[in-house]
Short mmCIF file of C-alpha atoms and ligand atoms in Angstrom, two decimals:
data_model
loop_
_atom_site.label_atom_id
_atom_site.label_comp_id
_atom_site.label_asym_id
_atom_site.label_seq_id
_atom_site.Cartn_x
_atom_site.Cartn_y
_atom_site.Cartn_z
CA MET E 1 135.38 -148.41 -29.30
CA GLY E 2 134.72 -144.60 -29.85
CA LEU E 3 135.65 -141.89 -27.41
CA SER E 4 132.96 -140.97 -24.82
CA ARG E 5 131.40 -137.48 -24.63
CA LYS E 6 133.54 -136.42 -21.88
CA GLU E 7 136.80 -137.62 -23.72
CA GLN E 8 135.66 -135.84 -26.91
CA VAL E 9 135.06 -132.41 -25.12
CA PHE E 10 138.32 -132.80 -23.17
CA MET E 11 140.29 -133.36 -26.26
CA ALA E 12 138.61 -130.43 -28.20
CA LEU E 13 139.48 -127.97 -25.18
CA LEU E 14 143.02 -129.26 -25.08
CA GLY E 15 143.33 -128.75 -28.79
CA ALA E 16 141.86 -125.23 -28.61
CA SER E 17 144.20 -124.31 -25.72
CA GLY E 18 147.15 -125.63 -27.87
CA VAL E 19 146.13 -123.53 -30.94
CA ALA E 20 145.45 -120.40 -28.96
CA GLY E 21 148.72 -120.73 -27.00
CA LEU E 22 150.70 -121.18 -30.17
CA THR E 23 149.05 -118.14 -31.94
CA ALA E 24 149.94 -115.98 -28.82
CA LEU E 25 153.52 -117.16 -28.97
CA ILE E 26 153.85 -116.61 -32.68
CA LEU E 27 152.26 -113.09 -32.35
CA PHE E 28 154.81 -112.23 -29.62
CA LEU E 29 157.84 -113.49 -31.49
CA VAL E 30 157.09 -112.03 -34.76
CA GLU E 31 156.21 -108.68 -33.38
CA ALA E 32 159.19 -108.62 -31.07
CA ALA E 33 161.51 -109.31 -33.99
CA SER E 34 160.15 -106.67 -36.32
CA VAL E 35 159.65 -103.84 -33.96
CA LEU E 36 162.95 -103.78 -32.12
CA ARG E 37 163.06 -100.33 -30.62
CA PRO E 38 165.25 -98.06 -32.71
CA THR E 39 168.73 -97.19 -31.21
CA ASP E 40 168.63 -94.13 -28.95
CA ILE E 41 169.86 -90.91 -30.57
CA LYS E 42 172.55 -88.72 -28.77
CA PHE E 43 173.27 -85.10 -29.34
CA GLY E 44 176.26 -82.84 -29.11
CA ILE E 45 176.72 -79.14 -29.69
CA VAL E 46 179.84 -77.30 -30.78
CA PHE E 47 180.22 -73.59 -30.97
CA ASP E 48 182.84 -72.45 -33.52
CA ALA E 49 183.98 -69.15 -32.22
CA GLY E 50 185.77 -67.75 -35.30
CA SER E 51 187.32 -64.38 -35.93
CA SER E 52 184.41 -62.87 -37.79
CA HIS E 53 181.41 -64.80 -36.38
CA THR E 54 180.27 -67.65 -34.22
CA SER E 55 178.37 -70.72 -35.53
CA LEU E 56 176.58 -73.41 -33.66
CA PHE E 57 176.58 -76.98 -34.90
CA LEU E 58 174.25 -79.58 -33.57
CA TYR E 59 175.26 -83.13 -34.16
CA GLN E 60 173.50 -86.41 -33.55
CA TRP E 61 174.51 -90.10 -33.50
CA PRO E 62 173.29 -93.37 -32.57
CA ALA E 63 174.11 -94.33 -28.91
CA ASP E 64 175.77 -97.49 -29.99
CA LYS E 65 179.07 -96.66 -31.55
CA GLU E 66 181.44 -97.96 -34.07
CA ASN E 67 184.84 -98.73 -32.52
CA GLY E 68 184.59 -95.91 -30.02
CA THR E 69 183.70 -93.15 -32.51
CA GLY E 70 180.12 -92.08 -32.95
CA VAL E 71 178.51 -92.26 -36.45
CA VAL E 72 177.83 -88.37 -36.41
CA SER E 73 175.53 -86.42 -38.68
CA GLN E 74 174.66 -82.66 -38.64
CA ALA E 75 171.26 -81.73 -37.43
CA LEU E 76 171.63 -77.99 -37.41
CA ALA E 77 174.08 -75.12 -38.31
CA CYS E 78 173.13 -71.79 -36.91
CA GLN E 79 174.83 -68.46 -37.37
CA VAL E 80 175.03 -66.47 -34.26
CA GLU E 81 173.91 -62.81 -34.73
CA GLY E 82 176.57 -60.25 -34.46
CA PRO E 83 180.45 -60.37 -34.79
CA GLY E 84 182.92 -62.95 -33.37
CA ILE E 85 183.45 -63.21 -29.66
CA SER E 86 186.81 -61.60 -29.69
CA SER E 87 185.03 -58.34 -30.73
CA TYR E 88 183.38 -58.08 -27.36
CA ALA E 89 186.59 -57.06 -25.50
CA SER E 90 184.85 -53.96 -24.11
CA ASP E 91 181.68 -55.77 -22.94
CA PRO E 92 182.47 -59.41 -22.52
CA ALA E 93 179.03 -60.30 -20.95
CA GLN E 94 177.51 -59.63 -24.35
CA ALA E 95 179.72 -62.36 -25.91
CA GLY E 96 177.91 -64.87 -23.77
CA GLU E 97 174.50 -63.30 -24.35
CA SER E 98 175.08 -63.43 -28.19
CA LEU E 99 175.08 -67.26 -28.13
CA GLN E 100 171.61 -67.68 -26.65
CA GLY E 101 169.46 -67.38 -29.82
CA CYS E 102 171.25 -70.28 -31.66
CA LEU E 103 171.23 -72.33 -28.48
CA GLU E 104 167.51 -72.01 -28.16
CA GLU E 105 167.22 -73.13 -31.87
CA ALA E 106 169.25 -76.23 -31.02
CA LEU E 107 167.40 -77.07 -27.87
CA VAL E 108 164.01 -77.21 -29.87
CA LEU E 109 165.44 -80.17 -31.72
CA ILE E 110 166.66 -82.02 -28.66
CA PRO E 111 164.05 -84.07 -26.63
CA GLU E 112 163.60 -82.58 -23.19
CA ALA E 113 165.04 -85.71 -21.46
CA GLN E 114 168.30 -85.65 -23.49
CA ARG E 115 169.22 -82.02 -22.99
CA ARG E 116 171.05 -82.28 -19.70
CA LYS E 117 173.02 -85.10 -21.25
CA THR E 118 174.07 -83.18 -24.43
CA PRO E 119 177.70 -82.44 -24.27
CA THR E 120 178.33 -78.84 -25.45
CA PHE E 121 181.75 -77.29 -26.36
CA LEU E 122 182.88 -73.97 -27.41
CA GLY E 123 186.17 -73.74 -29.44
CA ALA E 124 187.64 -70.41 -30.18
CA THR E 125 190.13 -70.03 -33.07
CA ALA E 126 192.34 -67.30 -34.71
CA GLY E 127 190.35 -64.23 -33.58
CA MET E 128 190.82 -65.14 -29.95
CA ARG E 129 194.50 -66.28 -30.55
CA LEU E 130 195.12 -62.82 -31.72
CA LEU E 131 193.27 -61.21 -28.97
CA ARG E 132 195.26 -63.27 -26.41
CA GLN E 133 198.48 -62.03 -28.12
CA LYS E 134 197.34 -58.49 -27.87
CA ASN E 135 195.60 -58.42 -24.32
CA SER E 136 195.51 -61.70 -22.54
CA SER E 137 193.22 -60.34 -19.73
CA GLN E 138 190.59 -59.37 -22.24
CA ALA E 139 190.86 -62.75 -23.73
CA ARG E 140 190.34 -64.39 -20.29
CA ASP E 141 187.30 -62.12 -19.50
CA ILE E 142 185.57 -63.23 -22.70
CA PHE E 143 186.30 -66.86 -21.94
CA ALA E 144 184.89 -66.37 -18.47
CA ALA E 145 181.72 -64.63 -19.75
CA VAL E 146 180.91 -67.34 -22.39
CA THR E 147 181.65 -70.05 -19.82
CA GLN E 148 179.35 -68.48 -17.37
CA ALA E 149 176.43 -68.11 -19.98
CA LEU E 150 176.79 -71.65 -21.32
CA GLY E 151 177.15 -73.02 -17.82
CA ARG E 152 173.75 -71.72 -16.98
CA SER E 153 171.99 -73.28 -19.97
CA PRO E 154 170.17 -76.53 -19.70
CA VAL E 155 172.96 -78.66 -21.45
CA ASP E 156 175.99 -80.55 -20.32
CA PHE E 157 178.49 -77.82 -20.76
CA TRP E 158 182.15 -79.12 -20.96
CA GLY E 159 183.99 -75.90 -21.42
CA ALA E 160 185.30 -73.19 -23.63
CA GLU E 161 188.81 -73.59 -25.07
CA LEU E 162 191.28 -71.92 -27.41
CA LEU E 163 192.18 -74.45 -30.19
CA ALA E 164 195.72 -74.39 -31.41
CA GLY E 165 196.07 -73.96 -35.09
CA GLN E 166 197.44 -77.48 -35.43
CA ASP E 167 194.25 -78.78 -33.78
CA GLU E 168 192.12 -76.69 -36.19
CA GLY E 169 193.85 -78.24 -39.01
CA ALA E 170 193.83 -81.76 -37.75
CA PHE E 171 190.07 -81.78 -36.86
CA GLY E 172 189.26 -80.15 -40.29
CA TRP E 173 191.06 -83.00 -41.89
CA ILE E 174 189.09 -85.56 -39.86
CA THR E 175 185.79 -83.85 -40.82
CA VAL E 176 186.54 -83.82 -44.53
CA ASN E 177 187.67 -87.49 -44.52
CA TYR E 178 184.84 -88.50 -42.36
CA GLY E 179 182.34 -86.77 -44.71
CA LEU E 180 183.78 -88.18 -47.91
CA GLY E 181 183.78 -91.74 -46.39
CA THR E 182 187.52 -92.04 -46.68
CA LEU E 183 188.03 -92.87 -42.98
CA VAL E 184 185.32 -95.33 -42.63
CA LYS E 185 182.41 -96.35 -44.87
CA TYR E 186 179.17 -98.23 -44.69
CA SER E 187 179.46 -100.90 -47.32
CA PHE E 188 176.81 -102.35 -49.53
CA THR E 189 176.89 -105.61 -47.46
CA GLY E 190 175.98 -103.65 -44.40
CA GLU E 191 179.38 -103.76 -42.64
CA TRP E 192 181.71 -100.78 -41.77
CA ILE E 193 184.88 -101.04 -43.85
CA ARG E 194 188.06 -98.96 -43.73
CA PRO E 195 188.98 -97.68 -47.32
CA PRO E 196 192.61 -97.90 -48.43
CA GLU E 197 194.83 -95.05 -47.10
CA GLU E 198 195.41 -93.78 -50.57
CA MET E 199 191.82 -92.57 -50.50
CA LEU E 200 192.50 -90.05 -47.76
CA VAL E 201 192.45 -86.36 -48.88
CA GLY E 202 194.35 -83.36 -47.61
CA ALA E 203 192.51 -80.37 -46.12
CA LEU E 204 193.05 -76.68 -46.91
CA ASP E 205 190.93 -74.23 -44.83
CA LEU E 206 190.88 -70.41 -45.10
CA GLY E 207 189.42 -68.94 -42.01
CA GLY E 208 188.91 -65.26 -41.09
CA ALA E 209 192.37 -64.75 -39.66
CA SER E 210 194.28 -67.97 -40.23
CA THR E 211 194.77 -70.75 -42.92
CA GLN E 212 195.62 -74.41 -42.37
CA ILE E 213 196.87 -77.10 -44.53
CA THR E 214 196.77 -80.67 -43.41
CA PHE E 215 197.50 -84.03 -45.19
CA VAL E 216 199.11 -87.45 -44.82
CA PRO E 217 202.66 -87.01 -45.94
CA GLY E 218 204.43 -89.32 -48.25
CA GLY E 219 207.45 -89.61 -45.94
CA PRO E 220 208.36 -89.14 -42.25
CA ILE E 221 207.53 -85.77 -40.60
CA LEU E 222 210.90 -84.15 -39.57
CA ASP E 223 209.44 -81.17 -37.71
CA LYS E 224 207.47 -82.80 -34.84
CA SER E 225 205.62 -79.65 -34.09
CA THR E 226 203.72 -79.91 -37.41
CA GLN E 227 202.79 -83.63 -36.63
CA ALA E 228 199.43 -84.61 -35.22
CA ASP E 229 198.72 -88.11 -34.15
CA PHE E 230 195.32 -89.63 -33.40
CA ARG E 231 193.34 -92.86 -33.31
CA LEU E 232 190.00 -93.29 -34.99
CA TYR E 233 187.88 -96.33 -35.65
CA GLY E 234 190.62 -98.47 -34.08
CA SER E 235 193.39 -97.32 -36.38
CA ASP E 236 196.28 -94.72 -35.99
CA TYR E 237 196.83 -91.77 -38.21
CA SER E 238 199.87 -89.26 -38.36
CA VAL E 239 199.11 -86.15 -40.38
CA TYR E 240 201.24 -83.05 -41.21
CA THR E 241 199.41 -79.92 -40.19
CA HIS E 242 200.43 -76.23 -40.41
CA SER E 243 198.47 -73.24 -39.42
CA TYR E 244 199.44 -69.76 -40.65
CA LEU E 245 198.08 -66.76 -38.67
CA CYS E 246 197.34 -64.17 -41.31
CA PHE E 247 197.97 -61.12 -39.11
CA GLY E 248 200.86 -59.98 -37.20
CA ARG E 249 203.70 -60.94 -39.35
CA ASP E 250 203.35 -58.21 -41.98
CA GLN E 251 201.56 -55.00 -41.36
CA MET E 252 200.95 -54.45 -44.97
CA LEU E 253 199.21 -57.83 -45.47
CA SER E 254 197.39 -57.11 -42.02
CA ARG E 255 196.00 -53.82 -43.35
CA LEU E 256 194.96 -55.53 -46.62
CA LEU E 257 193.35 -58.42 -44.69
CA THR E 258 191.40 -56.29 -42.13
CA GLY E 259 189.09 -55.22 -44.86
CA LEU E 260 189.04 -58.72 -46.46
CA VAL E 261 188.08 -60.85 -43.51
CA GLN E 262 185.07 -58.79 -42.14
CA ALA E 263 182.44 -61.51 -41.99
CA PHE E 264 183.41 -63.50 -44.83
CA SER E 265 186.49 -64.98 -46.25
CA ASN E 266 186.65 -68.50 -47.49
CA PHE E 267 188.05 -70.50 -50.26
CA TYR E 268 184.55 -71.89 -51.17
CA TYR E 269 182.41 -68.81 -51.10
CA THR E 270 184.85 -66.75 -53.16
CA PHE E 271 185.42 -69.37 -55.77
CA HIS E 272 181.62 -70.25 -55.84
CA PHE E 273 180.89 -66.57 -56.52
CA LEU E 274 183.45 -66.52 -59.43
CA ASN E 275 182.06 -69.87 -60.74
CA LEU E 276 185.33 -71.56 -60.28
CA THR E 277 184.15 -74.66 -58.14
CA SER E 278 183.73 -77.16 -60.95
CA GLY E 279 187.41 -78.13 -61.52
CA GLN E 280 188.45 -75.35 -63.93
CA PRO E 281 192.24 -75.25 -64.67
CA LEU E 282 194.54 -72.82 -62.86
CA SER E 283 194.90 -70.68 -65.96
CA THR E 284 191.05 -70.20 -66.05
CA ALA E 285 190.95 -69.26 -62.38
CA ASN E 286 193.71 -66.82 -62.85
CA ALA E 287 192.04 -65.22 -66.01
CA THR E 288 188.68 -65.16 -64.29
CA ILE E 289 189.91 -63.42 -61.19
CA TRP E 290 191.89 -60.80 -63.11
CA GLU E 291 188.91 -60.18 -65.42
CA PHE E 292 186.69 -59.66 -62.40
CA CYS E 293 189.17 -57.28 -60.82
CA GLN E 294 189.61 -55.17 -63.82
CA ARG E 295 185.95 -54.59 -64.19
CA SER E 296 184.72 -51.00 -63.30
CA TRP E 297 182.99 -50.86 -59.95
CA LYS E 298 179.91 -49.40 -61.59
CA LEU E 299 179.71 -52.44 -63.97
CA VAL E 300 180.34 -54.93 -61.07
CA GLU E 301 177.44 -53.35 -59.00
CA ALA E 302 175.14 -53.31 -61.96
CA SER E 303 175.84 -56.90 -62.72
CA TYR E 304 175.06 -58.17 -59.18
CA PRO E 305 172.17 -56.13 -57.64
CA GLY E 306 171.53 -56.72 -54.03
CA GLN E 307 174.87 -58.34 -53.35
CA ASP E 308 176.80 -55.29 -52.41
CA ARG E 309 177.62 -56.47 -48.94
CA TRP E 310 180.27 -58.88 -49.98
CA LEU E 311 180.88 -57.66 -53.58
CA ARG E 312 183.75 -55.37 -52.88
CA ASP E 313 185.67 -58.23 -51.21
CA TYR E 314 185.65 -60.82 -53.99
CA CYS E 315 188.38 -59.32 -56.08
CA ALA E 316 190.86 -59.12 -53.02
CA SER E 317 190.01 -62.45 -51.65
CA GLY E 318 190.15 -64.04 -55.10
CA LEU E 319 193.69 -62.67 -55.56
CA TYR E 320 194.63 -63.65 -52.10
CA ILE E 321 193.54 -67.34 -52.51
CA LEU E 322 195.15 -67.46 -55.89
CA THR E 323 198.54 -66.25 -54.37
CA LEU E 324 198.12 -68.34 -51.29
CA LEU E 325 197.53 -71.65 -53.24
CA ARG E 326 199.97 -71.02 -56.07
CA ASP E 327 202.74 -69.07 -54.54
CA GLY E 328 202.33 -70.11 -50.90
CA TYR E 329 201.50 -73.72 -51.15
CA GLY E 330 203.09 -74.29 -54.51
CA PHE E 331 200.09 -75.69 -56.51
CA SER E 332 200.93 -75.76 -60.18
CA GLU E 333 198.86 -76.19 -63.46
CA GLU E 334 199.49 -79.97 -62.98
CA THR E 335 198.39 -80.19 -59.39
CA TRP E 336 195.71 -77.57 -59.32
CA PRO E 337 192.91 -79.92 -60.71
CA SER E 338 193.28 -81.98 -57.57
CA ILE E 339 191.83 -79.23 -55.47
CA GLN E 340 188.17 -79.38 -54.86
CA PHE E 341 186.31 -76.30 -53.58
CA ARG E 342 183.57 -77.63 -51.23
CA LYS E 343 181.27 -76.28 -48.64
CA GLN E 344 179.88 -79.55 -47.43
CA ALA E 345 180.67 -83.23 -47.58
CA SER E 346 177.73 -85.73 -47.00
CA GLY E 347 175.54 -82.92 -45.57
CA VAL E 348 178.15 -81.95 -43.06
CA ASP E 349 179.82 -78.50 -43.15
CA ILE E 350 183.47 -78.64 -43.64
CA GLY E 351 185.36 -77.15 -40.79
CA TRP E 352 186.99 -78.33 -37.62
CA THR E 353 183.91 -78.70 -35.51
CA LEU E 354 182.76 -82.30 -36.55
CA GLY E 355 186.27 -83.61 -36.20
CA TYR E 356 186.39 -82.07 -32.70
CA MET E 357 183.14 -83.59 -31.82
CA LEU E 358 184.20 -86.95 -33.31
CA ASN E 359 187.25 -86.99 -31.23
CA LEU E 360 185.31 -85.97 -28.06
CA THR E 361 182.53 -88.54 -28.52
CA GLY E 362 185.14 -91.03 -27.91
CA MET E 363 184.99 -89.99 -24.33
CA ILE E 364 181.15 -90.38 -24.02
CA PRO E 365 180.51 -93.83 -22.73
CA ALA E 366 178.71 -96.07 -25.24
CA GLU E 367 175.59 -97.49 -23.95
CA GLU E 368 173.97 -100.99 -24.66
CA PRO E 369 171.43 -100.70 -27.62
CA ALA E 370 168.04 -100.58 -26.09
CA GLN E 371 166.26 -103.88 -26.98
CA TRP E 372 162.83 -103.46 -25.50
CA TRP E 373 159.98 -105.70 -26.91
CA ALA E 374 158.06 -102.83 -28.08
CA GLN E 375 154.95 -104.41 -29.53
CA SER E 376 152.32 -102.12 -31.25
CA HIS E 377 148.99 -101.87 -29.35
CA SER E 378 146.79 -103.88 -31.53
CA VAL E 379 149.16 -106.94 -31.68
CA TRP E 380 149.57 -106.67 -27.97
CA VAL E 381 145.80 -106.77 -27.48
CA ALA E 382 145.47 -109.73 -29.78
CA THR E 383 148.31 -111.50 -27.86
CA VAL E 384 146.47 -110.94 -24.52
CA VAL E 385 143.14 -112.17 -26.07
CA PHE E 386 144.94 -115.46 -27.28
CA LEU E 387 146.60 -115.94 -23.89
CA VAL E 388 143.17 -115.52 -22.13
CA LEU E 389 141.63 -118.00 -24.58
CA THR E 390 144.50 -120.38 -23.84
CA LEU E 391 143.82 -120.10 -20.18
CA VAL E 392 140.05 -120.48 -20.47
CA ALA E 393 140.55 -123.67 -22.66
CA VAL E 394 143.04 -125.18 -20.19
CA LEU E 395 140.75 -124.51 -17.26
CA GLY E 396 137.85 -125.86 -19.27
CA ALA E 397 139.67 -129.12 -19.91
CA ALA E 398 140.70 -129.32 -16.22
CA ALA E 399 137.00 -128.80 -15.19
CA VAL E 400 135.76 -131.47 -17.64
CA GLN E 401 138.29 -133.90 -16.32
CA LEU E 402 137.60 -133.20 -12.67
CA PHE E 403 133.82 -132.58 -12.55
CA TRP E 404 132.24 -134.37 -15.48
CA VAL E 405 130.56 -137.38 -14.13
CA GLN E 406 130.93 -140.34 -16.74
CA ASP E 407 127.73 -141.13 -18.56
C1 NAG G 1 194.16 -54.94 -21.54
O1 NAG G 1 192.67 -54.72 -21.31
C2 NAG G 1 192.37 -54.10 -20.06
C3 NAG G 1 190.77 -54.03 -19.93
O2 NAG G 1 190.25 -53.70 -21.13
C4 NAG G 1 193.12 -52.88 -19.80
O3 NAG G 1 192.73 -52.46 -18.48
C5 NAG G 1 194.52 -53.13 -19.98
O4 NAG G 1 195.33 -52.04 -19.84
C6 NAG G 1 194.98 -53.86 -21.35
N1 NAG G 1 196.37 -54.16 -21.15
C7 NAG G 1 197.14 -53.92 -22.25
C8 NAG G 1 198.46 -54.41 -22.17
O5 NAG G 1 196.75 -53.34 -23.13
C1 NAG G 2 186.91 -102.15 -35.62
O1 NAG G 2 187.65 -102.89 -34.71
C2 NAG G 2 187.74 -104.26 -35.28
C3 NAG G 2 188.55 -105.03 -34.14
O2 NAG G 2 189.53 -104.09 -33.50
C4 NAG G 2 188.44 -104.35 -36.57
O3 NAG G 2 188.61 -105.58 -37.09
C5 NAG G 2 187.66 -103.58 -37.54
O4 NAG G 2 188.30 -103.51 -38.76
C6 NAG G 2 187.39 -102.22 -37.07
N1 NAG G 2 186.44 -101.46 -37.93
C7 NAG G 2 186.80 -100.29 -38.56
C8 NAG G 2 185.82 -99.79 -39.38
O5 NAG G 2 187.94 -99.88 -38.36
C1 NAG G 3 178.70 -67.34 -62.88
O1 NAG G 3 177.68 -67.92 -63.80
C2 NAG G 3 176.48 -67.39 -63.76
C3 NAG G 3 175.48 -68.14 -64.54
O2 NAG G 3 175.83 -69.57 -64.57
C4 NAG G 3 176.53 -65.93 -64.22
O3 NAG G 3 175.22 -65.30 -64.01
C5 NAG G 3 177.53 -65.15 -63.40
O4 NAG G 3 177.73 -63.89 -63.93
C6 NAG G 3 178.91 -65.93 -63.31
N1 NAG G 3 179.64 -65.22 -62.48
C7 NAG G 3 180.82 -64.59 -62.70
C8 NAG G 3 181.56 -63.90 -61.74
O5 NAG G 3 181.28 -64.74 -63.82
C1 NAG G 4 191.67 -86.58 -29.64
O1 NAG G 4 191.33 -86.67 -28.25
C2 NAG G 4 192.46 -87.42 -27.66
C3 NAG G 4 192.15 -87.57 -26.16
O2 NAG G 4 190.91 -88.18 -25.99
C4 NAG G 4 193.78 -86.86 -27.77
O3 NAG G 4 194.80 -87.54 -27.20
C5 NAG G 4 194.02 -86.65 -29.26
O4 NAG G 4 195.27 -85.99 -29.50
C6 NAG G 4 192.84 -85.93 -29.87
N1 NAG G 4 193.20 -85.75 -31.38
C7 NAG G 4 193.57 -84.72 -31.96
C8 NAG G 4 193.59 -84.74 -33.46
O5 NAG G 4 193.79 -83.72 -31.33
#
């Protein structure tokens, strides 16, 4: 016996509701799986208030973090107009004002809703260390002025502080090793791995008025004042770090350096200018620097038109670097090739700021990754249409069952 008309229509409507319902479910699941909302991005700002100038660095990282330390990249580096904040002793308010231009540049890159949540720090180094030695009340006034200026801006300002030379060295070491992927590295298999400790590199930094050396020593550190301990990515590090303030110890050196450090003075820039950043031997570096220094000023000026601003400093700073590395730190012809002169590692400027930020992001609470079902509009419309079809078919089937009078 075949099905009656009523049973045939009922079965057809039931089948249609099943197909439409299943389609809606599949659309929902497929879309939800492929369009997981990307992780929120967080931002942080660090002002590096150096002796000759101030720089702003804007960093960003995903809100969900790896073992308590953010995966941070550099979104902006901005050079503040004018001299370092320690030069504003006679007009401290101007020190605060000078930071506004770069801060505005950074704010453009931060979504409005994130700005108030963006931790902002100012760290001052050797220039302010020297000013504090000379006249501590002037240094205090400058800190008060920059704190007031940044406190008024639409960010989460955490404070301005004077970094100890040791911190500067340790944070520089963290920056370099983070950038080179020797602290933690994203592997081909998509996991975070910790490379062996032998891969860690030391860091040498020549700032405007101080120089730092930081490395993991082969043996125990006897002088505890040169030891810095910290924990990153769930593991403990103990480094030797020493900072030398260039001024103050020796008036002769001080007078020589006063000219040297105005606005620039840095291992990388000097050696880059002298074409010595591609692993040349010590003898080549020595010969190149002496050859450059012995050229007549007329010849030098003619060879590098338009570069006169720094040109007069390259000879002195080249000789200073050579002396510092060879006679100061004891690098020899054999160990010299292990020095790499670099400005950046993985798109991040080498300096203490990223390490400082990395350390501080450990204090910013990690949020749950956002897992909204963020369907795209067309798929959402199709899902709703199939849901409505399902409903219509189900209601139709019910109506057939209830109201269709059997033939
Ligand atoms: C420090 O600076 C303040 C203000 O510029 C000045 O009044 C004071 O005499 C200075 N102190 C010293 C020890 O130079
Ligand atoms: C993160 O922590 C876990 C557990 O403490 C550890 O097994 C893993 O190696 C750590 N990852 C890194 C990259 O240090
Ligand atoms: C560095 O090399 C460039 C070309 O590669 C050359 O023009 C320049 O003169 C060199 N600089 C020095 C200081 O020798
Ligand atoms: C990083 O911050 C912690 C406090 O959160 C501190 O104990 C530690 O010494 C800092 N690391 C360095 C290298 O200063």
